Short mmCIF file of C-alpha atoms in Angstrom, two decimals:
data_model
loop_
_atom_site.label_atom_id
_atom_site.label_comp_id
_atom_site.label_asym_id
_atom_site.label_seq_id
_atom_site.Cartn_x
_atom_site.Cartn_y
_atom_site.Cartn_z
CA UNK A 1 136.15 90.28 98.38
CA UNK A 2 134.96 91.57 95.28
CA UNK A 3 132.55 94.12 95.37
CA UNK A 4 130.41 92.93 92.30
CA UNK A 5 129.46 89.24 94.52
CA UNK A 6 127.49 90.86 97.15
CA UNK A 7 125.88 93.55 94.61
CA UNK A 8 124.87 91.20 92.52
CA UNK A 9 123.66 88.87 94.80
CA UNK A 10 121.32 91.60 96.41
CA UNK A 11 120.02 92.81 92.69
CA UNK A 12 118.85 89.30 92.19
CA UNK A 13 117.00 89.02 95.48
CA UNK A 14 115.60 92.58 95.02
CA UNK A 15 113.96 91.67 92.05
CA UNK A 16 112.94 88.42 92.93
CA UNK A 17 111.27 90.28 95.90
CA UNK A 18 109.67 92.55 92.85
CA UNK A 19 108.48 89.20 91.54
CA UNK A 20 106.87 88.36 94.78
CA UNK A 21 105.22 91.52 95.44
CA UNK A 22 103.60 91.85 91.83
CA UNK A 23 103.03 88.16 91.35
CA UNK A 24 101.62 86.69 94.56
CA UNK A 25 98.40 87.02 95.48
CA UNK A 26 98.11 86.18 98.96
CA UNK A 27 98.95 89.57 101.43
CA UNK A 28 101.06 87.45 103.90
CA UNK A 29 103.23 86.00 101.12
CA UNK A 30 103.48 90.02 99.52
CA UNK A 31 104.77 90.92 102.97
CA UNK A 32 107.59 88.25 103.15
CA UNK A 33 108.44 89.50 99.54
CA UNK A 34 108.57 92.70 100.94
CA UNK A 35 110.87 91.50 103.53
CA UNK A 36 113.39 89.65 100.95
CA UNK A 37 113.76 93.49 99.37
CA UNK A 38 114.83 95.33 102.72
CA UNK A 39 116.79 92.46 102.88
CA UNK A 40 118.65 92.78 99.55
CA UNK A 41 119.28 96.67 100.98
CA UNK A 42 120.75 95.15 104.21
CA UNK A 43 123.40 92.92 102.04
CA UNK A 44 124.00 96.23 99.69
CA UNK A 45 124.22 98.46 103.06
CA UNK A 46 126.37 95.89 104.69
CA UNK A 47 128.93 95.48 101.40
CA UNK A 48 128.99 98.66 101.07
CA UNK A 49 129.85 99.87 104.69
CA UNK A 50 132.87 96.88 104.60
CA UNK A 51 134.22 98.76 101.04
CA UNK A 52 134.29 101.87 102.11
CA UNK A 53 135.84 101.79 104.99
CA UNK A 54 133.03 103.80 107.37
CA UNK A 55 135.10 105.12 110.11
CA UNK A 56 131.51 105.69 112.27
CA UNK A 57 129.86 102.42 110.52
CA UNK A 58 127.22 103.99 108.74
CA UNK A 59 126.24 101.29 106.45
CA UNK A 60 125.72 98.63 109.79
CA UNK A 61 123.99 100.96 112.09
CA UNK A 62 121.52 101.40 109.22
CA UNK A 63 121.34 98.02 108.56
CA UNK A 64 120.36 97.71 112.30
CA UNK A 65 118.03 100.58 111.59
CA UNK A 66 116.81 98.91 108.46
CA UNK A 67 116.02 95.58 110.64
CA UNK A 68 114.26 97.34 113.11
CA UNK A 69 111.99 99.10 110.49
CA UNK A 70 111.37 96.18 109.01
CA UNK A 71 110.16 94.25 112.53
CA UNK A 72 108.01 97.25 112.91
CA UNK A 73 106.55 97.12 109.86
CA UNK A 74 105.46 93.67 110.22
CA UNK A 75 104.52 93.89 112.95
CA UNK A 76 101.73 96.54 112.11
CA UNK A 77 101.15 94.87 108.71
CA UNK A 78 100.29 91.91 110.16
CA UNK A 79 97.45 93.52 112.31
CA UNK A 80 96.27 95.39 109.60
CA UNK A 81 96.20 91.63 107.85
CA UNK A 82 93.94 89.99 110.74
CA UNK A 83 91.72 93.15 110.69
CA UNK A 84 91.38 92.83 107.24
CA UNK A 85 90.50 89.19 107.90
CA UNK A 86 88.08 89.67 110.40
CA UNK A 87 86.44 92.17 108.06
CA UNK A 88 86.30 90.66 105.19
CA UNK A 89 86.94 86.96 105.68
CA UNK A 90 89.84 86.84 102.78
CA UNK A 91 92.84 88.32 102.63
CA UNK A 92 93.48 87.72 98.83
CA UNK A 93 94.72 90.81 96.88
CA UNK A 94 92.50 90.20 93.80
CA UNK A 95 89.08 90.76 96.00
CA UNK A 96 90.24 93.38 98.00
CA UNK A 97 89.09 95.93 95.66
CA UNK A 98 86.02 98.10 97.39
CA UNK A 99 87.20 100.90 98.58
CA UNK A 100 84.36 101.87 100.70
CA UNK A 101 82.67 99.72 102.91
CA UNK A 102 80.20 97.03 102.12
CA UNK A 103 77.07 98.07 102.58
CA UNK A 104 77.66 102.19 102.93
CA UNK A 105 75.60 104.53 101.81
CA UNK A 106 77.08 104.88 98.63
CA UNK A 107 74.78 105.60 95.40
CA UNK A 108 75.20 101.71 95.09
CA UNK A 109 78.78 101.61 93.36
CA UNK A 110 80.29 99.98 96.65
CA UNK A 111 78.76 96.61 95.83
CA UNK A 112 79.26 97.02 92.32
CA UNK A 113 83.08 95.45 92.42
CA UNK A 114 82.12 92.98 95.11
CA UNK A 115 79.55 91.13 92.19
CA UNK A 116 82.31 89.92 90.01
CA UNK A 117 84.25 88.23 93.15
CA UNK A 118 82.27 85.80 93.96
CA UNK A 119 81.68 84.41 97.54
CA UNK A 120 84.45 86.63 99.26
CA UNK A 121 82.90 89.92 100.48
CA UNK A 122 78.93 88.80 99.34
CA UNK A 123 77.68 87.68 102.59
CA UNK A 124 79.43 90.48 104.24
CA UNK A 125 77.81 93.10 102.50
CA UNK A 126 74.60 91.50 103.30
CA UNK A 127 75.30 90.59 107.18
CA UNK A 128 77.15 94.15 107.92
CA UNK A 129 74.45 95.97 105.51
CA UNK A 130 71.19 94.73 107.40
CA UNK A 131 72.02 96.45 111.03
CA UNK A 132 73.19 99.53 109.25
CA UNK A 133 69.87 101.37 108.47
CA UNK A 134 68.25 100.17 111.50
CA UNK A 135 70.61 101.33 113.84
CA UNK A 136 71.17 104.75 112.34
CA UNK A 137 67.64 104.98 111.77
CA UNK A 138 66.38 103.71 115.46
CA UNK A 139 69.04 105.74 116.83
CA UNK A 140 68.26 109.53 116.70
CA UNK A 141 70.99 109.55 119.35
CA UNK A 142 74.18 108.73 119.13
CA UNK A 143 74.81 106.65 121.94
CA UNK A 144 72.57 103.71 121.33
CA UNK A 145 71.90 101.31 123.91
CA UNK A 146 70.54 98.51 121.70
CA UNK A 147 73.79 98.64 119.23
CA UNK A 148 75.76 97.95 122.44
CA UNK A 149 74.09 94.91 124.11
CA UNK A 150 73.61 93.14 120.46
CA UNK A 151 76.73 92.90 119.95
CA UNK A 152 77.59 96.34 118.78
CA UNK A 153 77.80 96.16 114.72
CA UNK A 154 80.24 99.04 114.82
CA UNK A 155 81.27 100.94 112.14
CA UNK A 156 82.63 98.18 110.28
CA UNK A 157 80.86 95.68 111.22
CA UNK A 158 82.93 93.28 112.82
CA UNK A 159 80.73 91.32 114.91
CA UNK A 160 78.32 89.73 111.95
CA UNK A 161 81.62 87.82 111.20
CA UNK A 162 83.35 87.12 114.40
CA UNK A 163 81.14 85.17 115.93
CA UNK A 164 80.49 83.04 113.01
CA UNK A 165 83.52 80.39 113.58
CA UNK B 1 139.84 101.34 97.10
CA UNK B 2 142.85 102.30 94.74
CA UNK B 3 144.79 99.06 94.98
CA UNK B 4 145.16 96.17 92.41
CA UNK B 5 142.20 94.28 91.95
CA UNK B 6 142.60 90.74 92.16
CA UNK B 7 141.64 88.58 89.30
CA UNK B 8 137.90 87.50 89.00
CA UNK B 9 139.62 83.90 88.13
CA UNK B 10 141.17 83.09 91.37
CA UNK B 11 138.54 83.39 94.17
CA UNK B 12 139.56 84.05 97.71
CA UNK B 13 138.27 80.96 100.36
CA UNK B 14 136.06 83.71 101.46
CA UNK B 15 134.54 84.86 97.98
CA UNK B 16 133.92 80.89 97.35
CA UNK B 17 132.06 81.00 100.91
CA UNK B 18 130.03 84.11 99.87
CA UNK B 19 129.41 83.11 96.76
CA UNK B 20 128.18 79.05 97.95
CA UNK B 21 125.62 81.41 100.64
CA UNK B 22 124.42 84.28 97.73
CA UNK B 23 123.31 80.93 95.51
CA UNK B 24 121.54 79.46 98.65
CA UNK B 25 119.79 82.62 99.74
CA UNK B 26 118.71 83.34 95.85
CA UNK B 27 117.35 79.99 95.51
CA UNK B 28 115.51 80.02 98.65
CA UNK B 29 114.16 83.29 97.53
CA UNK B 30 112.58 81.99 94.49
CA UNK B 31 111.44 79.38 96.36
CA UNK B 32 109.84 81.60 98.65
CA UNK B 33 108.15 83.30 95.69
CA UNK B 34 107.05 80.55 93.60
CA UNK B 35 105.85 77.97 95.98
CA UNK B 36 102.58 76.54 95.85
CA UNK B 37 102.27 75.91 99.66
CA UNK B 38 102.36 78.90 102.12
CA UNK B 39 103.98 77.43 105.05
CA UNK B 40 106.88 76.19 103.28
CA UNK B 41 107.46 79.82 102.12
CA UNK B 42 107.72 80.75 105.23
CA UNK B 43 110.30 78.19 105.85
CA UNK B 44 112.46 78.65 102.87
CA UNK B 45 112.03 82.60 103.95
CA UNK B 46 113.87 81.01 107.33
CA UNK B 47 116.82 79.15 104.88
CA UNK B 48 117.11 82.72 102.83
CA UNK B 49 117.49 84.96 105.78
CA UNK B 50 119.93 82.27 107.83
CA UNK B 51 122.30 82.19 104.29
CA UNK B 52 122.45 86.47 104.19
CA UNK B 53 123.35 85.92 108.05
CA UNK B 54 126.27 84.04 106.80
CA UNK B 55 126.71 85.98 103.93
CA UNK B 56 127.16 88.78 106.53
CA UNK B 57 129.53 87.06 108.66
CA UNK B 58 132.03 86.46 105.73
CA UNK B 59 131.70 89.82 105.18
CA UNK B 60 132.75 90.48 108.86
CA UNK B 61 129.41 92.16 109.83
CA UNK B 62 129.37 89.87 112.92
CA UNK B 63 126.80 92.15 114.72
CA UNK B 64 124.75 92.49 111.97
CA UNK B 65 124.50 88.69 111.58
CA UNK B 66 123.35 87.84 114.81
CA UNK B 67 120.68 90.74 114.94
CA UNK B 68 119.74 89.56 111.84
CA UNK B 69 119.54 85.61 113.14
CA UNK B 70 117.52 87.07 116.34
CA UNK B 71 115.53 89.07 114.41
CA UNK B 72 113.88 88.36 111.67
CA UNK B 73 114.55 84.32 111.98
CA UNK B 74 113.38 84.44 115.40
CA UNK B 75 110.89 87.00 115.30
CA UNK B 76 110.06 88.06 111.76
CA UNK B 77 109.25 84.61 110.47
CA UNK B 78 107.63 83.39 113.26
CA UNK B 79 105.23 86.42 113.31
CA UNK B 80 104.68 85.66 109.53
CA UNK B 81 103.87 82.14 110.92
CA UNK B 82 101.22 83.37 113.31
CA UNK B 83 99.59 85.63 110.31
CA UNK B 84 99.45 82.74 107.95
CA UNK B 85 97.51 80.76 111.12
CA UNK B 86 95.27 83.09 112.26
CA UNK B 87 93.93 84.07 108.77
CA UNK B 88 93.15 80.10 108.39
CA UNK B 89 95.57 80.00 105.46
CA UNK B 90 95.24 76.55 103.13
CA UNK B 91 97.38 74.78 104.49
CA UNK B 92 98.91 72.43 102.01
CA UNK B 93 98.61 72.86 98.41
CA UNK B 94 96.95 75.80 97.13
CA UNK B 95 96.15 76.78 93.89
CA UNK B 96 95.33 80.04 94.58
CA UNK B 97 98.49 81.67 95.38
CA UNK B 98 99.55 83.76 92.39
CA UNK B 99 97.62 86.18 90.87
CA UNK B 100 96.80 86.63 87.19
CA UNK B 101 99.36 89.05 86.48
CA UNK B 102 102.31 86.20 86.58
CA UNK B 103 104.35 86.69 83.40
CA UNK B 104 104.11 90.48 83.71
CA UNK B 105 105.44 90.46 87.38
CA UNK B 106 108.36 88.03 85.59
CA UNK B 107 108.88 90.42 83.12
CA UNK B 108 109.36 93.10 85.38
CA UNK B 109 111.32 91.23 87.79
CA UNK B 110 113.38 90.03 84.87
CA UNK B 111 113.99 94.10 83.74
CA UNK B 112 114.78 95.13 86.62
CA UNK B 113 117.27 92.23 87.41
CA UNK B 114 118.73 93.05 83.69
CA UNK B 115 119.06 96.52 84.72
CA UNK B 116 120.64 96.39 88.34
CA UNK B 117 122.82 93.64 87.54
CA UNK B 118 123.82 95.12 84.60
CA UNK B 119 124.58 98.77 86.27
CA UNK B 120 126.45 96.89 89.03
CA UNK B 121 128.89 95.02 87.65
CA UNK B 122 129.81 97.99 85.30
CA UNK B 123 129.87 100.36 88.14
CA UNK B 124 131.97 98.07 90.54
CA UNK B 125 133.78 95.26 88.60
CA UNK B 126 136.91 97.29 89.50
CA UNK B 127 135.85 97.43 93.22
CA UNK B 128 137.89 95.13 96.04
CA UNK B 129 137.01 95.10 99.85
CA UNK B 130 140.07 93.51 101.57
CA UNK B 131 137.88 91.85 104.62
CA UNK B 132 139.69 92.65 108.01
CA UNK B 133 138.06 90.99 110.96
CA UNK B 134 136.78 92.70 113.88
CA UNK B 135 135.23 95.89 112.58
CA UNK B 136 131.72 94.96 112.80
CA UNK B 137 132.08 93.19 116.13
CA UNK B 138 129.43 94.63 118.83
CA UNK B 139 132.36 96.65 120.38
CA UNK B 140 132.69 98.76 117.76
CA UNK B 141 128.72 98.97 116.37
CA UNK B 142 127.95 99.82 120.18
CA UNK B 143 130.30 102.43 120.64
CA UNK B 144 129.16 103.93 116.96
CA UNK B 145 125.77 103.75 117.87
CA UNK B 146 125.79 105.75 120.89
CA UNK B 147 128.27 108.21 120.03
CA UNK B 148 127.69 109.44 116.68
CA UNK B 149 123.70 107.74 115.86
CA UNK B 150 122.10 108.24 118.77
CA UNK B 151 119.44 110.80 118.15
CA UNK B 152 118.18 107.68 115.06
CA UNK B 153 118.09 105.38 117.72
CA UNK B 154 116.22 107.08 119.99
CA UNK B 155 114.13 108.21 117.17
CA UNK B 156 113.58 104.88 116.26
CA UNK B 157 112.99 103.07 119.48
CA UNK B 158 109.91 105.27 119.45
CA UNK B 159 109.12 104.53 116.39
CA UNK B 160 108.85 101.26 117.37
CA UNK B 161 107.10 101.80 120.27
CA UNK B 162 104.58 103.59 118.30
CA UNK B 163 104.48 101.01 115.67
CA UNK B 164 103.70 98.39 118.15
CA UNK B 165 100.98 100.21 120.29
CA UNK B 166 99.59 100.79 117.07
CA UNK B 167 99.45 97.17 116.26
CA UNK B 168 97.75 96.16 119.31
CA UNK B 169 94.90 98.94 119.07
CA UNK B 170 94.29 97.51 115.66
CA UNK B 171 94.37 93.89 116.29
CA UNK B 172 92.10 94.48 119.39
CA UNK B 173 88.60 94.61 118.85
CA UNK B 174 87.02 95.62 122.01
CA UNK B 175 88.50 99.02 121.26
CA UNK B 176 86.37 100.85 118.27
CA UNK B 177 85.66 104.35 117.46
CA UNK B 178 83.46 106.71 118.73
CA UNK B 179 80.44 107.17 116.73
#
């Protein structure tokens, strides 16, 4: 086996992963391009370890390593994906641009790149911003008992869209 | 590593195999990244990983292949299945899928295919693996495993472990932070 067939089938799905990561939009579909790269460094790993001769296998036992990273890593990507969701109620790349939360404090530039998306994070600045104020404001202390049997609008805000569907 | 190379113009059975599986798992790839519908990414992400299985098992990584079949067919995919249902994906054709930044993701894709592919072949077009069977069989990976890596492993298995408590705390939403 030539060396060259597995090398440069693994370049081509690396950057076709590249293409997936910079061109999609949706954050489940970057994650599965994300996946064809660490898969394109299994092949290379795998080719590699087979060429070379490894007397202790390095190239496979990373490759094993690699796997398990990569089970891990979708694993927690995918929860921070449904948090995401049940924050914001998209998980589109584009619109995922505020980096503080909706309705926060801020000196009003944490709405300001919310206007230009549209319907994504709009009603979620105005359902997580209206308990805000009151809650810090009613509640000199910091346990409140009224933020816990209403539902408890945390800290992000969850509950304004969970119970919606 | 210092023996005659054998022609490029007379394959091996196995380099024709390899070959037949690197075209399958490529095009499923681009399929994966240029389909309109989200599901059938997912399943074309199935057809790519099965082909690198089999690209592994011509290339005697028999171990490899079958984590690789449990793994991320069985539970990689199928986790990516469960993400693109819970977040009430379109299901069907979507419009919506690629961002505006298309032909600059192709033209960086395209670069960096030019350069790798380039680099490769003039690094290793003198490069020739004879393929001997039964070094990558779960024998031999075992024994590797726990006698030379086995302060990664356990490193990793908590890794894991951390990885997935971690995942649970943040998919649960009973549990928030003090405030």
């Amino acid at each position: 086996m030539h060396v060259v067939y597995p090398a440069v089938v693994s370049a081509l799905l690396f950057s076709i992963g590249v293409y997936g990561v910079l061109a999609r939009r949706n954050t489940i579909l970057v994650l599965m391009s994300v996946e064809l790269m660490l898969n394109a460094v299994n092949l290379n790993l795998v080719a590699f370890d087979v060429w070379l001769r490894d007397r202790l296998h390095g190239g496979q036992v990373l490759t094993l390593f690699v796997i398990v990273i990569a089970a891990a890593e979708v694993g927690l990507g995918l929860a921070i994906i449904l948090a995401l969701y049940r924050n914001r109620r998209t998980v589109d790349l584009d619109r995922l641009r505020a980096l503080a939360e909706p309705g926060a404090s801020g000196p009003g530039d944490a709405s300001g790149p919310d206007d230009d998306s549209g319907d994504g994070p709009a009603p979620d600045t105005s359902s997580a911003g209206a308990p805000r104020p009151g809650s810090l404001a009613s509640g000199t202390s910091p346990v409140t008992v009224p933020g816990a049997d209403a539902g408890a609008p945390g800290r992000d805000g969850t509950t304004p869209g969970t119970v919606t569907p | 590593m210092t023996e005659a190379v054998p022609s490029y113009l007379s394959p091996t059975g196995q380099e024709i195999v390899f070959l037949l599986l690197g075209v399958l798992a490529v095009g499923s790839a681009l399929l994966v990244v240029t389909t309109r519908q989200l599901v059938h990414a997912a399943l074309w992400l199935v057809v790519c990983f099965g082909a690198l299985a089999g690209c592994y098992l011509v290339l005697t990584a028999e171990f490899v292949a079958w984590v690789q079949v449990l793994i991320y067919v069985g539970a990689v995919v199928v986790l990516l299945l469960f993400g693109i249902m819970l977040t009430r994906a379109p299901i069907g054709r979507a419009a919506d899928l690629d961002s505006g930044n298309r032909v600059a993701a192709a033209v960086v894709a395209l670069a960096t295919a030019a350069v790798l592919v380039t680099v490769v072949v003039d690094g290793f077009h003198a490069a020739y693996a004879p393929l001997e069977p039964g070094r990558g069989s779960a024998g031999e990976l075992g024994s590797s495993i726990f006698r030379t890596w086995v302060l990664p492993f356990e490193a990793l298995s908590v890794l894991l472990l951390a990885a997935l408590i971690g995942a649970i705390v943040i998919s649960r939403t009973d549990i928030r932070g003090r405030e």
